[in-house]
Coordinates of C-alpha atoms in Angstrom, one line a residue:
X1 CA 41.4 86.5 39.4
X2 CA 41.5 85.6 43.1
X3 CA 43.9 86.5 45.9
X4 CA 47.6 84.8 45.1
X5 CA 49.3 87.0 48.1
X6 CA 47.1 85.3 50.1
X7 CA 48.7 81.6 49.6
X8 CA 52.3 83.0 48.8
X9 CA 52.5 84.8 52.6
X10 CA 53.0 81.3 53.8
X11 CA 55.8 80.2 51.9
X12 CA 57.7 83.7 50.2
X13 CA 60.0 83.4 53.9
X14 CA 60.5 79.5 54.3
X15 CA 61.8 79.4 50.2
X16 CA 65.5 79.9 51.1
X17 CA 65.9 77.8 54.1
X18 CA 63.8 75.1 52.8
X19 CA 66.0 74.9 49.3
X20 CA 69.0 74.9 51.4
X21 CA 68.1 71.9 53.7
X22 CA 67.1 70.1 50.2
X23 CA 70.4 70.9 48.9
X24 CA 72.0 69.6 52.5
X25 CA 70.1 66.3 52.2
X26 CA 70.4 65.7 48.9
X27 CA 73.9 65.6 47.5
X28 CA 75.7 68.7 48.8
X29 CA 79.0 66.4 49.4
X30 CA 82.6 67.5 49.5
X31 CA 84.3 66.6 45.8
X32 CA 86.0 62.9 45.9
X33 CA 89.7 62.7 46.0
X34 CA 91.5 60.1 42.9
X35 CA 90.7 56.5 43.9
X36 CA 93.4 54.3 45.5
X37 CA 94.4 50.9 43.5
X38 CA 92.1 48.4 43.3
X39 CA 89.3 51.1 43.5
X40 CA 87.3 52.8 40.7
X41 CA 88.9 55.9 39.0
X42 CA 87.1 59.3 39.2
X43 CA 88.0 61.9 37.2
X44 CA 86.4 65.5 36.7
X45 CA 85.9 66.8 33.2
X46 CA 84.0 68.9 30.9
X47 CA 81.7 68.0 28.0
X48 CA 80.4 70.2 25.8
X49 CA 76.7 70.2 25.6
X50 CA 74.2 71.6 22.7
X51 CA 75.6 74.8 22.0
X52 CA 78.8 74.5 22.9
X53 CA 77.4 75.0 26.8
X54 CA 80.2 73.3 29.0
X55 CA 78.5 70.9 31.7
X56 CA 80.4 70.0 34.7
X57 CA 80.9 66.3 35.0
X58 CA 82.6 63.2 36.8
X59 CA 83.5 59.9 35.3
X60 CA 83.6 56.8 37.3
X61 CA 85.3 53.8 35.7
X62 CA 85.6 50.1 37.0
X63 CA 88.9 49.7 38.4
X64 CA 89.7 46.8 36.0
X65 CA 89.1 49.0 33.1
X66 CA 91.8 49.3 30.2
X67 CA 92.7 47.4 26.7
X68 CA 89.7 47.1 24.5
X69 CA 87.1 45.2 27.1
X70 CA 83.9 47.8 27.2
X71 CA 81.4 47.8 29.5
X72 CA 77.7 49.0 30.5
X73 CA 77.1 52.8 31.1
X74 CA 74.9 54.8 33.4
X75 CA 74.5 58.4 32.7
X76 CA 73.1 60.4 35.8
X77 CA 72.4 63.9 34.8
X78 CA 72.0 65.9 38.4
X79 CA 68.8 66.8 40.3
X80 CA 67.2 70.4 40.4
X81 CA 70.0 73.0 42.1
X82 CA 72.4 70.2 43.6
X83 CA 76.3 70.2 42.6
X84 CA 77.8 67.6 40.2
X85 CA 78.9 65.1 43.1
X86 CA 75.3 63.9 44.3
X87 CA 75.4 60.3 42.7
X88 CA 79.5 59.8 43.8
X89 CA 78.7 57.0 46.5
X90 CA 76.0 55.4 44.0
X91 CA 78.2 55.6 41.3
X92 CA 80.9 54.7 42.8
X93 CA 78.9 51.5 43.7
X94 CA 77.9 50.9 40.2
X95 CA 81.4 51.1 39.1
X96 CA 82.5 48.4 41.3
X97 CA 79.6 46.2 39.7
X98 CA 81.1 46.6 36.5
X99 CA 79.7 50.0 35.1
X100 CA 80.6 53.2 33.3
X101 CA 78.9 55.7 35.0
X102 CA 78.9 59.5 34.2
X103 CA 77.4 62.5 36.0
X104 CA 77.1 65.7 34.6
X105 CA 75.4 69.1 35.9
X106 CA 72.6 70.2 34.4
X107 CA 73.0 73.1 32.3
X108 CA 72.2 76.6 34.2
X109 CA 73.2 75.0 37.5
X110 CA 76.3 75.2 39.6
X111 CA 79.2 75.7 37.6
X112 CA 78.3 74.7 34.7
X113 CA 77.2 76.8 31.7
X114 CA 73.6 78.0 30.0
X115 CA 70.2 79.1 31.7
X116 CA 67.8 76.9 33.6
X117 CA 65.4 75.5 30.5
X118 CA 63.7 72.9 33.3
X119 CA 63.8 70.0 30.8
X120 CA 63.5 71.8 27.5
X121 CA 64.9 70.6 24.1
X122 CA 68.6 72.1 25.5
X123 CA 68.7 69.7 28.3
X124 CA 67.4 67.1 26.3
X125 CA 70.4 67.8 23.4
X126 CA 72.5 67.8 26.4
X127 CA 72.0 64.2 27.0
X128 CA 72.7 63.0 24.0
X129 CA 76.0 65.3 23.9
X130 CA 76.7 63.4 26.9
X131 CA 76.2 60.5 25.5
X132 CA 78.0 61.1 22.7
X133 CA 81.2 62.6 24.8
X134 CA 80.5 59.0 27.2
X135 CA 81.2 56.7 23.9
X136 CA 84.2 58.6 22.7
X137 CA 85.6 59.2 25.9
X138 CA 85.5 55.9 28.0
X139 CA 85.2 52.0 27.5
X140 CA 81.4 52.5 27.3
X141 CA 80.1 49.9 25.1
X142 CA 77.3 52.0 22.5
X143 CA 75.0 48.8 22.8
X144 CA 74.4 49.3 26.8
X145 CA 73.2 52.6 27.5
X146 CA 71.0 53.8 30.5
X147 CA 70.1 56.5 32.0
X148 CA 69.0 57.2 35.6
X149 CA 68.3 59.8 38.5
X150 CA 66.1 61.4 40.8
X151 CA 63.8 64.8 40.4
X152 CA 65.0 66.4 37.5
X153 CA 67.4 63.9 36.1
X154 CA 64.4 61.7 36.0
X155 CA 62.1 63.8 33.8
X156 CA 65.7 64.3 31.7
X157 CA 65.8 60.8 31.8
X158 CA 62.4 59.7 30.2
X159 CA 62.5 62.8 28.1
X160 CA 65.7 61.9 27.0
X161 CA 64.7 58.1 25.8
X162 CA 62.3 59.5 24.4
X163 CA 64.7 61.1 21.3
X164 CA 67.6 59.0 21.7
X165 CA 67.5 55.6 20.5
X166 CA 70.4 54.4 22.2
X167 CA 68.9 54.1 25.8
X168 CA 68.2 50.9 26.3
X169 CA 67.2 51.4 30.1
X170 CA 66.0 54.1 32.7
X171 CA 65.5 54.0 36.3
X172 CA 63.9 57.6 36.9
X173 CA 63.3 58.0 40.6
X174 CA 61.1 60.9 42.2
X175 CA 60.1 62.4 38.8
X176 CA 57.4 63.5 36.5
X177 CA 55.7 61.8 33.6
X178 CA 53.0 65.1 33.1
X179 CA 54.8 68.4 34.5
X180 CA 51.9 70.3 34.2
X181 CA 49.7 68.0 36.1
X182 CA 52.4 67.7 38.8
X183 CA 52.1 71.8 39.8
X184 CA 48.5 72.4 38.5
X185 CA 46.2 69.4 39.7
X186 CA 43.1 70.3 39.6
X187 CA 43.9 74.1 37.8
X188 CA 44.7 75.1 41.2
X189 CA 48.5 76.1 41.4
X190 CA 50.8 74.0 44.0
X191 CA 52.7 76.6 45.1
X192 CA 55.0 75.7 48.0
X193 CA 56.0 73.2 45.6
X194 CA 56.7 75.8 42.8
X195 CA 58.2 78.0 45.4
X196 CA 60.6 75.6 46.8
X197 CA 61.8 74.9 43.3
X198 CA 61.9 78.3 42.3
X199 CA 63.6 79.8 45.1
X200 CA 66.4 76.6 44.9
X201 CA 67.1 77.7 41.6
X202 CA 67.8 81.4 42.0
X203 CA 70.1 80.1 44.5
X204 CA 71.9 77.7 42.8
X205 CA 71.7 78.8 39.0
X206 CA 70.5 80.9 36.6
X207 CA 66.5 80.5 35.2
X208 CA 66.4 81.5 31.5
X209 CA 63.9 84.6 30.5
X210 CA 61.4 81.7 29.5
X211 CA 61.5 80.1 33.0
X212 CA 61.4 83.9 34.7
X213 CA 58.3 84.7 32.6
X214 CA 56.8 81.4 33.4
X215 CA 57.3 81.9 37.3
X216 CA 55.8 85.4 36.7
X217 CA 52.6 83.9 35.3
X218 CA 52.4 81.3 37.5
X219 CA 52.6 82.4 40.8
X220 CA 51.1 85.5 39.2
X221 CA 47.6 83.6 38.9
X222 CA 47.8 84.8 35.4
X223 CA 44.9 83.6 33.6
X224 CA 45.4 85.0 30.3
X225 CA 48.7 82.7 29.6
X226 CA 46.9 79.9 31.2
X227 CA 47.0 77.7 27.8
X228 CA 50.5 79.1 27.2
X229 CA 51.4 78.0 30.3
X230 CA 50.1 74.6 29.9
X231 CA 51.5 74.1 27.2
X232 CA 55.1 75.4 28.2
X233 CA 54.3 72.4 31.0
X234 CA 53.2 69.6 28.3
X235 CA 56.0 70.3 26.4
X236 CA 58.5 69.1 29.1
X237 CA 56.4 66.1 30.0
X238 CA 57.1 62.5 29.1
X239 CA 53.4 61.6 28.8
X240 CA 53.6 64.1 25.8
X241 CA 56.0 62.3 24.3
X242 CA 54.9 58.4 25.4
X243 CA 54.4 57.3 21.8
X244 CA 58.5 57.9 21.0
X245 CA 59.2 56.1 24.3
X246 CA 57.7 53.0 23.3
X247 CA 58.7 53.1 20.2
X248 CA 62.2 53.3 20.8
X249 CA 61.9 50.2 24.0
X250 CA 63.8 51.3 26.7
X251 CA 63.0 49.9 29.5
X252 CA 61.4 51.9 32.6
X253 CA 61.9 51.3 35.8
X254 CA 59.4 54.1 38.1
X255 CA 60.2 54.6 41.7
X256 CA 58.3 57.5 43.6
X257 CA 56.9 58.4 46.7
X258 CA 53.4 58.4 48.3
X259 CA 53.7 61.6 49.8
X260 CA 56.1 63.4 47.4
X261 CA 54.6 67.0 47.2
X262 CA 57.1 68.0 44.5
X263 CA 55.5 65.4 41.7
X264 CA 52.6 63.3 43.2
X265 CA 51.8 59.5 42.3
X266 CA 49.1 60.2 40.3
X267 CA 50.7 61.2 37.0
X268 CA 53.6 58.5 37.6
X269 CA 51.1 55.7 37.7
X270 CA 48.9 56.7 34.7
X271 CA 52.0 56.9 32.4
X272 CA 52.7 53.9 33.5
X273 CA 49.7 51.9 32.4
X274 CA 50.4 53.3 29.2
X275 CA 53.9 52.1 28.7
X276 CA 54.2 49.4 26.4
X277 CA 57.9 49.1 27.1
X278 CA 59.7 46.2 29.5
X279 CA 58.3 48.3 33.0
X280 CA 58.5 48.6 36.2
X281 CA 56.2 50.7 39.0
X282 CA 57.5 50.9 42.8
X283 CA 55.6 53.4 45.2
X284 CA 57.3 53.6 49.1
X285 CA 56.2 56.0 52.2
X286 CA 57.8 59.3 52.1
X287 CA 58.0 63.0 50.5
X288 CA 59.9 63.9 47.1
X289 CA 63.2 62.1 47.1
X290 CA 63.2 61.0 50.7
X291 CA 62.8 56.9 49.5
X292 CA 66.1 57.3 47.3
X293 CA 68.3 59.8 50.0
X294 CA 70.2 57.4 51.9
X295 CA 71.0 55.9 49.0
X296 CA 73.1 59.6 48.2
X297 CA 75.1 58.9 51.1
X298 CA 76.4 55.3 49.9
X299 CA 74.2 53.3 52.7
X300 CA 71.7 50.6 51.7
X301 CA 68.6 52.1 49.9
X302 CA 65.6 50.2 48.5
X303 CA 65.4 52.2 46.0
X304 CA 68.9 52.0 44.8
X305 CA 68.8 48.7 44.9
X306 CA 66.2 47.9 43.0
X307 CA 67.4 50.4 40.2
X308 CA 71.0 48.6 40.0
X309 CA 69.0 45.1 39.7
X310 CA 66.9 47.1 36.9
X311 CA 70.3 47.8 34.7
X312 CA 72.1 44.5 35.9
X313 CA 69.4 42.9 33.8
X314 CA 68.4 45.4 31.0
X315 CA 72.2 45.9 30.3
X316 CA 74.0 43.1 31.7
X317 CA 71.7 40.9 30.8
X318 CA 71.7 39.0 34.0
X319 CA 69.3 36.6 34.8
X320 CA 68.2 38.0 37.8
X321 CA 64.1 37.4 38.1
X322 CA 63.6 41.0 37.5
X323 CA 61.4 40.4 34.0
X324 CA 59.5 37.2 36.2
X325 CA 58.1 39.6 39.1
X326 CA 55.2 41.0 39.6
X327 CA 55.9 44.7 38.0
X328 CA 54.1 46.8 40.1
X329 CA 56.3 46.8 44.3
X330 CA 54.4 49.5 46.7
X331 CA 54.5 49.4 50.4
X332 CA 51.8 50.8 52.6
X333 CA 52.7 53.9 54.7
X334 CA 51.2 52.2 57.3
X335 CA 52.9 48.7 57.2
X336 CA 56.4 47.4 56.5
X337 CA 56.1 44.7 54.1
X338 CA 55.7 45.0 50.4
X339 CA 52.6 43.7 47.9
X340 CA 53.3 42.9 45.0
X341 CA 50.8 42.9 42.0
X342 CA 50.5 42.2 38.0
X343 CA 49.3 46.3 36.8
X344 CA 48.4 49.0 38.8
X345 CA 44.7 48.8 38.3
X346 CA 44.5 45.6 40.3
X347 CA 46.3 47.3 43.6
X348 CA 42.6 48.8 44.6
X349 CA 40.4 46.4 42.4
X350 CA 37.5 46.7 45.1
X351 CA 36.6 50.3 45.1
X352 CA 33.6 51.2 47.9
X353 CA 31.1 54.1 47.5
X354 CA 30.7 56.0 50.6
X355 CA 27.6 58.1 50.1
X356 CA 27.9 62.2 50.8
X357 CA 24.4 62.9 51.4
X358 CA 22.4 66.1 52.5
X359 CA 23.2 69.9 51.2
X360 CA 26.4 71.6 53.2
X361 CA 27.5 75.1 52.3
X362 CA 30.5 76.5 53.6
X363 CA 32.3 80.1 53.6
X364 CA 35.1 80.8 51.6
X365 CA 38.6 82.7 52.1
X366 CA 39.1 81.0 55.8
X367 CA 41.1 77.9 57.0
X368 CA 39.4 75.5 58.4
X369 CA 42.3 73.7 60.0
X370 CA 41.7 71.0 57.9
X371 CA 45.3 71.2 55.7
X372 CA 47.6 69.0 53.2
X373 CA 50.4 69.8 55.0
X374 CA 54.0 71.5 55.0
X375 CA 56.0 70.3 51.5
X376 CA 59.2 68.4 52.2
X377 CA 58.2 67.9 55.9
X378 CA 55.1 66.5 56.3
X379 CA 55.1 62.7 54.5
X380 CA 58.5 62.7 55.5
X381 CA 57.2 63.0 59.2
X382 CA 54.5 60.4 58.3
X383 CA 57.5 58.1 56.3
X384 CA 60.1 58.1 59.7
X385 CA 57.4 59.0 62.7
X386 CA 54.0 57.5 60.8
X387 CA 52.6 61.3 62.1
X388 CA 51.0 62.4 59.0
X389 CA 49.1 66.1 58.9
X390 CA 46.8 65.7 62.1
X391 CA 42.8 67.4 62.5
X392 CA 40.3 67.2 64.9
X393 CA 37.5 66.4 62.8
X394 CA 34.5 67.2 65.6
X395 CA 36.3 70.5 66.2
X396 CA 36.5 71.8 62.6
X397 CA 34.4 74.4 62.1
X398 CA 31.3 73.6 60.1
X399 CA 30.4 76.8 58.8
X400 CA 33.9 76.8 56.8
X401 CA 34.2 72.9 56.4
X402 CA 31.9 70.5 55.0
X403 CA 32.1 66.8 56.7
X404 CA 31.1 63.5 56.2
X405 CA 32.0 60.4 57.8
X406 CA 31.2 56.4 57.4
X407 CA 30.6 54.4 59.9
X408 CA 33.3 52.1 62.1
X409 CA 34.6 50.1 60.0
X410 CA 35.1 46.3 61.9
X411 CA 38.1 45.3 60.1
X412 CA 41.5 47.0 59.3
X413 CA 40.9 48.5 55.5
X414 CA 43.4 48.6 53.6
X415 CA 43.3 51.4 51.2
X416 CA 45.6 51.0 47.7
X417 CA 45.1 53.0 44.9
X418 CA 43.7 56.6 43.7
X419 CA 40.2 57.9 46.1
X420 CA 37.7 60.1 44.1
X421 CA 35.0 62.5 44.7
X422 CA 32.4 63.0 43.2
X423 CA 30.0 65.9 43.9
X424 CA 27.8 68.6 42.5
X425 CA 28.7 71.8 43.5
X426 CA 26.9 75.5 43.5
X427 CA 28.6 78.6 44.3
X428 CA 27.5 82.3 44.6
X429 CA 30.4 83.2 42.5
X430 CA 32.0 82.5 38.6
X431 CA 35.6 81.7 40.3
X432 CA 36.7 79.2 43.2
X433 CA 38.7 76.5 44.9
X434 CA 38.0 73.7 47.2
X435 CA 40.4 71.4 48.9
X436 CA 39.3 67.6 49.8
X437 CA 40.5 65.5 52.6
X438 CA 40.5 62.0 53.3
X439 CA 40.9 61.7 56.9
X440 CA 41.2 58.2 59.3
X441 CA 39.5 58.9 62.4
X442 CA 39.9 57.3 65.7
X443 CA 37.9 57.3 68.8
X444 CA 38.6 60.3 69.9
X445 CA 37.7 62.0 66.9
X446 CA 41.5 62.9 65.5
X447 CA 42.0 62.7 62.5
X448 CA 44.8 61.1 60.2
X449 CA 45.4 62.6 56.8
X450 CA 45.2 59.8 54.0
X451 CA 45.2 62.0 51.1
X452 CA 44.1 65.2 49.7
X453 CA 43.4 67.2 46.6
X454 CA 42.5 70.5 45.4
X455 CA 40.0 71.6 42.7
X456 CA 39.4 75.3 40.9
X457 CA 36.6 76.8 38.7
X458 CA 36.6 79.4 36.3
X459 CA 34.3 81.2 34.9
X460 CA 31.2 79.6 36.1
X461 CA 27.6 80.7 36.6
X462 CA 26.9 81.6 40.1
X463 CA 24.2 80.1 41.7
X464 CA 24.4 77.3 38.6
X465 CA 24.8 73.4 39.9
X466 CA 27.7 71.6 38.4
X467 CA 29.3 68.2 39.3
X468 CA 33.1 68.2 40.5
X469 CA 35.1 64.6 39.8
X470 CA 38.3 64.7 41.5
X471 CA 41.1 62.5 42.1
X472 CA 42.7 62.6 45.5
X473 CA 46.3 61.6 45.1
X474 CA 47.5 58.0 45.0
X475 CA 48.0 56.5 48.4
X476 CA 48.1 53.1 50.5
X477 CA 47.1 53.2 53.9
X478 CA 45.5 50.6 56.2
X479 CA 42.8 51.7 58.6
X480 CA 42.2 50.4 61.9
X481 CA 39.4 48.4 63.1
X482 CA 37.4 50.8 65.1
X483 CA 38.4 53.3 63.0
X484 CA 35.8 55.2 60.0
X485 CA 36.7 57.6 57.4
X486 CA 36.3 61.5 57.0
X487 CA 35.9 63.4 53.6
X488 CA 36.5 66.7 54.3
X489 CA 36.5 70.1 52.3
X490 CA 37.4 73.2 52.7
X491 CA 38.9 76.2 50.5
X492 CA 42.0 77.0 52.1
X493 CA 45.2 75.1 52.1
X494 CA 49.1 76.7 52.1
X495 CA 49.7 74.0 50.0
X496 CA 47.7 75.5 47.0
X497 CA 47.1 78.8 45.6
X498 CA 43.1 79.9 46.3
X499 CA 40.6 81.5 44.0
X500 CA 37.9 82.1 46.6
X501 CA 36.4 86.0 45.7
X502 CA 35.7 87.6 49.0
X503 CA 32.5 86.7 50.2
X504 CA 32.1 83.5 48.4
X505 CA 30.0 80.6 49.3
X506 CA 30.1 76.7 47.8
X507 CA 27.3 74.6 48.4
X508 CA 28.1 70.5 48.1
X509 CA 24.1 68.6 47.7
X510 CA 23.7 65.2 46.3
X511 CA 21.0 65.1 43.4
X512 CA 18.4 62.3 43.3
X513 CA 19.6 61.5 39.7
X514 CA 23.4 62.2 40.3
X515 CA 23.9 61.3 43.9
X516 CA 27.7 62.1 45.7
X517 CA 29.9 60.2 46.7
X518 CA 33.6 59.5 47.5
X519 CA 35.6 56.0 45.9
X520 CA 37.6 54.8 48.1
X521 CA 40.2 51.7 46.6
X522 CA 40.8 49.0 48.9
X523 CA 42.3 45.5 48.3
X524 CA 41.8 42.8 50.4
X525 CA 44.7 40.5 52.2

């Protein structure tokens, strides 16, 4: 095992603070008063989950609701750790439009009943408890169901059509498609991520003995629960479960972020090839849930939008172009306007080797100054400011960072799509990690991070060559003319947890029969 305290001093202090401000910008509202006339009702209730667990809830009718007319529901479970009033302005919104829309809090959160399960088969009964209450309860007609919500309601969400047959739609915003890929890219443990999350949740609810043990392990670097672990992670994934999703057909509308450091693009956009079902995949600038915030507070949101357009045709049936659209919507963190395209494979059809030649070793256990950046600040800084993480690629130091760079490019490149590395790799011990960059360098040599990715080895041979294929996370970003690119790696990030022995050494050389080099996606305008 390597050195966990090492990464955790960087984040153990910021894990309250940062859970509050997430809490602050992402639903922490006072409670709606009753609605005049002429304005949806609300009305707070309890439902009784799987179990007999009470979950906190809200109901929002149209305010033309009564006699036997039904109508089109929307059931919002609540994100990780906030309070059961997050979606009032959206659903509020949707009830105007003609919706039933009803919000509950996740069990083990707030004031509602249970232990945190994070998406286990309790949450998953809950939803269809909810359901169940929704169609007894309110004019809900049982032929119009959806589901929808950002974070953890959207891995409920997709989890949750995965069981019940009577979703017929789901706009899951921010989420997760493979859990365990999501915290443990590369075997290499994100753990401001899992921090952030953890530390939200002691503050807000009440994590089962499972989710404890879990946290334990995890954080713990414990390798002997690795595949227990894994699979704890696999079984709360919808990717797990893709087969049931299509079978039943709901239809999935995808929305994340480029930047999100909660649940990267990656895993979203794989799933998504794989869906058989009516689909839909939009990726925007910004950092876990920062696309979809504003829409929390009840001004115009994107995101929102193209949800309610989602359900107006899935459920409504309206014929609003959605199913004649191009499926896949992205805009570039480095533009304004959107691209459209037919499947996600053809957003970087035109991939471009850039060769990594020569040997570079580089010393372990030291940051380079080369870094991912802070979670929950940085793409959000790159999504309002267009400042993403910043290094000075001449100045890094070379005994602890390997570089390579391309030439200047003459035209703007417009990167779309996933980067990868590929490399062969020799270190002097069995254990490791490396981080990779992908850096757009100016003129003056500074450096703009376009993506990153870490990578860990265990039990290896020292001093044994083996090849490293890694997938930087999903990204679209245009290059300047002038400009060339930077691969960087190091084996330090505060992002990740690092399994660099003390001492340790990684060599990076590009075989004559297995040369390196680093993929980079671009599409042409």
């Amino acid at each position: 095992m390597a050195h966990p305290h090492k990464a955790l001093r960087t984040t153990t202090t910021g894990t309250v603070s940062a859970a509050l401000l997430a809490g602050a910008a992402f639903g922490l509202a006072p409670a709606a008063p009753a609605a005049a006339d002429g304005r949806p009702g609300i009305r707070f209730v309890d439902i009784q989950g799987d179990g007999g667990t009470v979950l906190k809830a809200n109901v929002v009718t149209p305010a033309d609701a009564g006699g036997s007319r039904t109508y089109p529901v929307i059931v919002l479970p609540t994100s990780w750790a906030t309070p059961q009033v997050e979606y009032l302005a959206q659903a509020t919104k949707l009830a105007d439009s003609g919706y039933v829309v009803v919000s509950y809090n996740v069990r083990g959160f707030w004031q509602s009943g249970g232990h945190i399960e994070v998406a286990g088969p309790p949450d998953i009964a809950d939803a269809s408890k909810v359901i169940d209450w929704t169609l007894a309860n309110t004019p809900a007609d049982p032929s119009k169901v959806g589901m929808a919500g950002m974070s953890y309601a959207a891995g409920i969400s997709l989890l949750a059509a995965a069981h019940d047959e009577r979703i017929r739609a789901v706009a899951a915003l921010s989420g997760w498609a493979d859990l365990t890929d999501s915290i443990y890219s590369g075997r290499t443990q994100h753990v401001q991520a899992a921090s952030l999350l953890v530390g939200a949740g002691y503050l807000t609810g009440r994590p089962s003995p499972e989710l404890q043990q879990f946290t334990k392990d995890f954080l713990g670097s414990n390798l002997a629960k690795e595949d227990e672990m894994i699979a704890w992670g696999k079984k709360r994934s919808p990717a797990t479960h893709l087969d049931r999703i299509n079978r039943n057909g709901a239809a999935v509308m995808l929305g994340n972020a480029w930047g999100d450091t909660i649940f990267p693009p990656n895993q979203y956009a794989e799933f998504y090839e794989r869906l058989t079902v009516p689909k839909r995949l939009e990726f925007r600038p910004g950092d876990h849930a920062t696309a979809e915030a504003t829409g929390l507070l009840g001004l115009p949101n994107d995101t929102w939008a193209s949800a309610r357009r989602w359900f107006d045709h899935h459920l409504k049936g309206a014929d609003n172009g959605v199913d004649r659209e191009q499926p896949v919507r992205i805009k570039s963190r480095s533009s304004g306007g959107y691209e459209t395209y037919p499947d996600w494979k053809s957003v970087g059809a035109d991939a471009r080797k850039m060769a990594l030649g020569g040997t570079k070793t580089i010393r372990a256990n030291v940051d380079s100054g080369a870094n991912g950046g802070i979670v929950m600040l940085s793409s959000t800084l790159d999504q309002f400011l267009k400042v993403p993480p910043l290094a000075s690629i001449p100045l890094l130091p070379r005994p602890f960072a390997a570089v390579w760079q391309s030439e200047r490019y003459g035209t703007e490149q417009h990167i779309r799509g996933t980067v990868k590395l590929h490399t062969t790799v020799t270190s002097t011990k069995e254990s490791g990690t490396l981080v990779a960059y992908l850096y757009d360098v100016g003129s003056l040599g500074l450096g703009k991070l376009v993506s990153n990715a870490p990578y860990t080895f265990h039990g290896g041979t020292p001093g044994r060559p083996f090849a490293v294929d890694l997938e930087l996370f999903s990204t679209a970003y245009d290059v300047p003319a002038g400009h060339r690119l930077a691969l960087v790696v190091d084996t330090v990030d505060p992002l990740y947890i690092e399994h660099n022995p003390s001492g340790a050494q990684l060599t990076f050389s590009s075989p004559t029969a297995d040369p390196s080099y680093v993929s980079v996606p671009l599409h042409k305008k």
